[in-house]
Amino acid sequence: MKTSERVERVPPSGIRRFFELAEEMDDVISLGVGEPDFTAPWSAREAAIDSLEHGRTSYTANRGMASLREAIAERAAAQYGLDYDPDEEVLVTAGASEAIDVAFRAFVDPGDRVAVAQPSYVSYVPGVTFAGGEPVPIPTREADDFELTVEALREHGAGDAEALVFCYPNNPTGATMSERDLEPIADFAREHDLTVLADEIYADLTYEGEHTSIATLPGMRERTVVFNGFSKAYAMTGLRLGYALAPPEGIRAMNRVHQYSMLSAPTTAQYAALDALDNCEAQVREMCNQYDRRRRFVLSRFDEMGIDCFTAKGAFYVFPESPWEDAEAFAEALLESEGVAVVPGDIFGAGGEGHLRVSYATGIGELREAMDRIERFLD
Ligand SMILES: Cc1ncc(COP(=O)(O)O)c(C=O)c1O
């Protein structure tokens, strides 16, 4: 069977390889996954069940249920000052993943250059490639707190790109960017007429400072697409629900792709999401507090072990320097000898070399045990 050259250009996911290795072993503590260990709040699950009991098993409007789009727009306005019209500027998708994929297909023409701030979530580069674009990696550095800088954008040729994609709070580094840090990036985007694709799926999981969306900066709303979703803050990964916020022409273009590929996001999940927005703020706050406690625990344990670790301020990852120069060899050896799974940082692209991604979306008991095992391994 002939497969497409675009697909063949993209290697299989490096993270998956580590999961598969870990799955073959007993007594493994996985700090490798980017998935909450919590279950979705009960009232959101109940809303999903209730929707099924009432036979709400049809498609919804392509863009998502009007009530959900309204609730999303209200929340974005109240929490982050993002002001979007639910009828024209919100698209509900099957996870933020679908929103991101649809955006690449809606905004990228064959050969277009798309600047991708790295290290970053592993889907951006494949997504750009599948859309026929040319990914342009823009490394961030620990010396800059893994923030995107104008110097890096200039040095790596982002000025010639059509679009820029980045994610703060960041997967895998846990870095965040304040309003002040985002201002020069916004200036650069305006100056070079870039479309900005801002993945803000971890916005609710910000532990130090406040999350700022680049779309709130002057002149940015009209050139920005914001992605968010329910997987992380609401622990709803399996329900597959996300959304995009963008000016009408952006949502119209994205919906053109979405309506032919997905039709509409899962209906049951849309009911769960509506309830999550209406009723689950306290649970989100509680999960967020627990992540924060774990974050501080993991950072202090690495510090005690003498492992350099950037102070992650958001998401649920820390990104320590690998104790061995070869981070992949370290991760494999740690897995084999102590049964602790972490992910080598170079999987996340430029700037990730020599680091490890450690997820703390794991119960505190297991985290304690994992940290003890890492310490024993280093001894
Ligand atoms: C930065 C980032 N964006 C998007 C996603 C995908 O989210 P969803 O489950 O909503 O598709 C992930 C999942 O790990 C992520 O880390």
XYZ file of C-alpha atoms and ligand atoms in Angstrom:
395
model
C 0.000 0.000 0.000
C 1.389 3.402 -0.886
C 1.551 5.758 2.037
C 2.000 9.488 1.693
C 5.409 11.090 1.708
C 4.148 13.564 4.333
C 3.298 10.745 6.708
C 6.586 8.976 6.098
C 8.472 12.180 6.945
C 7.089 12.098 10.490
C 8.686 9.552 12.858
C 6.542 7.601 15.336
C 6.026 9.301 18.716
C 9.107 8.991 20.939
C 6.950 9.168 24.059
C 4.969 6.140 22.935
C 8.199 4.130 22.721
C 8.823 4.779 26.416
C 5.252 3.848 27.335
C 5.623 0.591 25.464
C 8.890 -0.219 27.249
C 7.254 0.614 30.596
C 4.182 -1.504 29.815
C 6.334 -4.607 29.424
C 7.612 -4.271 33.000
C 6.100 -4.884 36.448
C 6.028 -2.386 39.296
C 6.705 0.621 37.099
C 5.929 4.121 38.378
C 5.219 6.226 35.345
C 6.166 9.873 35.527
C 6.028 9.851 31.768
C 2.419 10.558 30.960
C 0.848 13.958 30.391
C -2.443 12.872 31.873
C -4.118 13.758 35.192
C -4.311 10.925 37.729
C -7.622 12.416 38.904
C -11.001 11.361 37.552
C -13.315 13.906 35.957
C -15.542 15.601 38.594
C -18.600 13.516 39.389
C -21.182 16.105 38.370
C -19.597 16.349 34.894
C -19.751 12.563 34.576
C -23.331 12.615 35.805
C -24.221 15.213 33.177
C -22.750 12.907 30.528
C -24.767 9.951 31.851
C -27.885 12.087 32.057
C -27.485 13.171 28.442
C -27.316 9.519 27.402
C -30.347 8.611 29.526
C -32.284 11.339 27.759
C -31.210 9.943 24.403
C -29.073 12.918 23.419
C -27.007 10.889 21.031
C -27.219 12.977 17.856
C -24.715 15.302 16.237
C -24.696 18.855 17.533
C -24.161 21.995 15.455
C -20.762 21.789 13.735
C -19.365 24.501 15.965
C -20.689 22.860 19.131
C -23.817 23.330 21.256
C -24.778 26.989 21.559
C -25.098 26.697 25.356
C -21.566 25.297 25.607
C -20.098 27.964 23.315
C -21.773 30.601 25.489
C -20.380 29.067 28.670
C -16.895 28.865 27.109
C -17.030 32.505 26.011
C -18.241 33.594 29.465
C -15.470 31.679 31.213
C -12.755 32.989 28.882
C -13.961 36.545 29.500
C -14.276 36.195 33.268
C -11.020 34.356 33.812
C -8.615 35.705 31.214
C -10.216 38.837 29.789
C -10.699 37.145 26.394
C -13.811 38.591 24.789
C -15.276 36.310 22.085
C -18.673 36.061 20.432
C -20.036 32.539 21.073
C -21.802 32.465 17.686
C -18.891 33.429 15.478
C -15.676 33.144 17.435
C -15.787 29.811 19.273
C -15.276 26.330 17.807
C -15.784 23.226 19.983
C -13.508 20.361 18.930
C -12.587 16.768 19.769
C -9.846 17.771 22.225
C -7.484 20.675 21.820
C -5.595 18.256 19.547
C -8.279 18.503 16.909
C -8.396 22.293 17.211
C -4.624 22.449 16.667
C -4.713 20.064 13.698
C -7.633 21.903 12.115
C -5.839 25.234 12.596
C -2.761 24.025 10.736
C -4.931 22.798 7.900
C -6.955 26.019 7.878
C -4.049 28.475 7.997
C -1.066 26.747 6.359
C -0.528 26.464 2.599
C 1.980 24.001 1.123
C 5.485 25.316 1.728
C 4.435 27.915 4.337
C 6.903 28.245 7.182
C 5.509 27.835 10.675
C 7.703 28.817 13.612
C 7.378 26.322 16.474
C 8.715 27.370 19.885
C 10.483 24.394 21.442
C 10.800 22.318 23.526
C 7.103 21.800 22.992
C 4.182 19.437 22.907
C 4.997 16.781 20.317
C 2.037 17.346 17.969
C 2.920 20.734 16.492
C 5.709 19.663 14.135
C 3.782 16.645 12.751
C 0.641 18.803 12.450
C 2.469 21.423 10.381
C 4.049 18.686 8.249
C 0.712 16.925 7.620
C -0.678 20.294 6.485
C 2.170 20.579 3.953
C 3.979 23.347 5.848
C 7.612 23.662 6.865
C 8.133 23.627 10.641
C 10.806 26.094 11.782
C 12.014 25.149 15.292
C 12.672 28.101 17.609
C 14.604 26.885 20.643
C 14.035 28.303 24.110
C 16.740 28.033 26.748
C 16.878 27.316 30.444
C 18.974 30.510 30.791
C 15.853 32.438 29.675
C 13.554 30.386 31.948
C 12.434 28.564 28.795
C 10.607 31.684 27.666
C 10.320 32.499 24.004
C 12.515 35.474 23.127
C 12.561 37.868 20.194
C 16.292 37.159 19.816
C 15.546 33.464 19.232
C 12.705 34.320 16.842
C 15.052 36.568 14.839
C 18.013 34.224 14.936
C 16.023 31.245 13.683
C 14.167 33.035 10.916
C 10.659 33.352 12.369
C 10.271 36.732 10.669
C 9.769 34.938 7.323
C 7.176 32.548 8.721
C 3.414 32.787 8.222
C 2.560 31.610 11.703
C 4.005 31.051 15.146
C 2.860 28.331 17.526
C 3.713 28.197 21.212
C 2.373 26.868 24.469
C 2.438 28.530 27.909
C 2.201 27.169 30.570
C 4.515 24.861 28.698
C 4.610 21.162 28.132
C 7.338 19.892 28.806
C 9.168 22.613 30.769
C 6.421 24.009 33.036
C 7.520 27.525 32.012
C 5.020 30.380 31.940
C 5.206 33.822 30.318
C 3.949 36.986 31.982
C 2.258 39.855 30.188
C 5.548 41.766 30.202
C 7.416 38.832 28.660
C 4.746 38.408 25.986
C 4.769 42.048 24.894
C 7.926 41.861 22.733
C 6.646 38.614 21.180
C 3.401 40.399 20.308
C 5.385 43.311 18.824
C 7.369 40.840 16.709
C 4.191 39.078 15.543
C 2.602 42.366 14.492
C 5.770 43.604 12.821
C 6.110 40.399 10.776
C 2.395 39.852 10.270
C 2.409 36.431 11.930
C -0.688 34.453 12.795
C -0.193 33.332 16.391
C -1.415 29.935 17.525
C -1.406 30.008 21.330
C -1.943 26.676 23.053
C -3.239 27.605 26.509
C -4.516 24.202 27.578
C -2.643 24.478 30.903
C -3.776 28.059 31.644
C -5.854 26.979 34.665
C -2.834 25.136 36.054
C -0.705 28.216 36.746
C 0.863 28.185 40.220
C 3.018 31.293 40.248
C 1.759 34.589 38.853
C -1.307 34.877 36.652
C -1.863 33.435 33.213
C -1.934 36.046 30.449
C -3.200 35.216 27.001
C -1.261 36.881 24.188
C -4.640 37.526 22.525
C -5.354 40.190 25.190
C -2.368 42.319 24.128
C -2.979 45.301 21.817
C -3.481 44.348 18.181
C -3.204 40.620 18.893
C -6.795 39.437 19.090
C -7.224 39.728 15.316
C -4.148 37.597 14.568
C -4.364 34.998 17.358
C -6.047 31.621 17.740
C -6.275 30.452 21.363
C -6.569 26.712 22.090
C -7.889 25.331 25.322
C -9.811 22.292 26.509
C -11.094 20.112 29.306
C -8.465 17.353 29.344
C -6.028 18.829 31.828
C -7.724 21.165 34.333
C -10.929 19.069 34.441
C -9.201 15.670 34.171
C -11.357 14.798 31.162
C -8.748 13.437 28.714
C -10.865 10.481 27.562
C -13.927 12.593 26.870
C -12.023 14.398 24.090
C -13.210 17.937 24.318
C -11.418 21.152 23.473
C -12.023 24.449 21.726
C -10.531 27.283 19.749
C -11.169 31.020 20.121
C -10.421 33.250 17.149
C -11.830 36.127 15.092
C -14.798 35.183 12.860
C -12.744 34.592 9.698
C -10.407 32.271 11.615
C -13.240 30.216 13.108
C -14.989 30.128 9.716
C -11.847 28.661 8.109
C -11.304 26.164 10.907
C -14.943 25.127 10.885
C -14.654 24.429 7.135
C -12.101 21.715 7.902
C -13.842 20.569 11.096
C -17.276 20.176 9.452
C -15.912 17.852 6.793
C -13.611 15.839 9.051
C -15.291 15.698 12.488
C -18.816 17.064 11.880
C -19.140 17.888 15.561
C -17.304 17.164 18.803
C -18.644 14.220 20.877
C -22.115 15.149 22.111
C -21.886 13.322 25.455
C -18.628 15.118 26.201
C -20.195 18.468 25.350
C -22.797 17.932 28.081
C -20.048 16.977 30.526
C -18.082 20.093 29.578
C -21.093 22.350 30.050
C -21.541 20.992 33.553
C -17.805 21.272 34.218
C -17.910 24.988 33.439
C -21.084 25.542 35.449
C -20.393 23.453 38.536
C -16.813 22.252 38.902
C -14.718 25.283 39.729
C -14.079 24.091 43.308
C -12.822 20.694 42.095
C -10.491 22.360 39.590
C -9.114 24.544 42.372
C -8.587 21.494 44.580
C -6.777 19.538 41.825
C -4.693 22.616 41.099
C -3.711 22.894 44.783
C -2.692 19.268 44.828
C -0.564 19.657 41.694
C 1.072 22.665 43.267
C 1.931 20.703 46.419
C 3.409 17.899 44.296
C 5.322 20.407 42.175
C 6.990 21.857 45.247
C 7.721 18.384 46.598
C 9.361 17.184 43.371
C 11.393 20.389 42.978
C 12.656 20.144 46.550
C 13.569 16.453 46.172
C 15.558 17.145 42.992
C 17.250 20.002 44.792
C 18.224 17.684 47.670
C 19.633 15.201 45.154
C 21.754 17.945 43.598
C 19.900 17.735 40.277
C 19.492 21.122 38.609
C 15.844 21.732 37.919
C 14.212 24.804 36.447
C 11.400 26.071 38.698
C 8.330 25.072 36.731
C 5.456 27.485 37.351
C 2.595 25.821 35.510
C 1.212 22.653 33.813
C 2.177 19.412 35.620
C 5.743 18.821 34.536
C 9.219 19.626 35.762
C 12.170 19.561 33.388
C 15.377 18.720 35.296
C 18.788 18.467 33.722
C 19.711 14.850 33.112
C 22.335 13.609 35.597
C 23.988 11.867 32.626
C 24.954 13.703 29.466
C 22.922 11.215 27.447
C 19.385 11.805 28.755
C 17.916 8.940 26.714
C 20.448 6.474 28.132
C 19.653 7.779 31.624
C 15.892 7.396 31.118
C 16.310 3.848 29.788
C 18.655 2.820 32.591
C 16.383 4.352 35.252
C 13.433 2.471 33.815
C 15.300 -0.831 33.613
C 16.925 -0.749 37.016
C 14.366 1.102 39.180
C 11.154 0.925 37.179
C 10.659 4.696 37.012
C 9.561 6.049 33.644
C 10.537 9.601 32.657
C 10.850 11.020 29.149
C 14.098 12.285 27.565
C 13.785 15.996 26.776
C 15.043 15.889 23.183
C 11.755 14.222 22.183
C 10.233 17.696 22.636
C 12.572 19.331 20.161
C 15.261 21.993 20.156
C 16.341 23.123 23.614
C 15.179 19.883 25.242
C 18.489 18.072 24.914
C 20.119 16.965 28.159
C 16.856 17.241 30.083
C 14.149 14.902 31.330
C 10.429 15.523 31.463
C 8.987 14.396 34.758
C 5.234 14.534 35.150
C 3.793 15.006 38.631
C 0.261 14.104 37.581
C 0.744 11.105 39.880
C -0.400 10.510 43.480
C 1.894 11.847 46.181
C 2.613 8.331 47.537
C 3.856 7.126 44.170
C 5.770 10.364 43.651
C 7.561 9.850 46.988
C 8.451 6.288 46.037
C 9.618 7.378 42.563
C 11.849 10.086 44.027
C 13.344 7.588 46.499
C 14.052 5.205 43.644
C 15.716 7.955 41.577
C 17.890 8.865 44.557
C 18.837 5.198 45.060
C 19.671 4.901 41.352
C 21.973 7.923 41.557
C 23.743 6.453 44.594
C 0.302 21.387 25.243
C -0.780 20.415 24.916
N -1.709 20.768 24.016
C -2.690 19.925 23.670
C -2.770 18.667 24.228
C -3.884 17.754 23.788
O -5.000 17.957 24.553
P -6.415 17.261 24.250
O -6.517 16.068 25.150
O -7.393 18.322 24.597
O -6.433 16.901 22.825
C -1.828 18.252 25.158
C -1.870 16.896 25.735
O -0.931 16.397 26.305
C -0.804 19.155 25.521
O 0.126 18.832 26.421
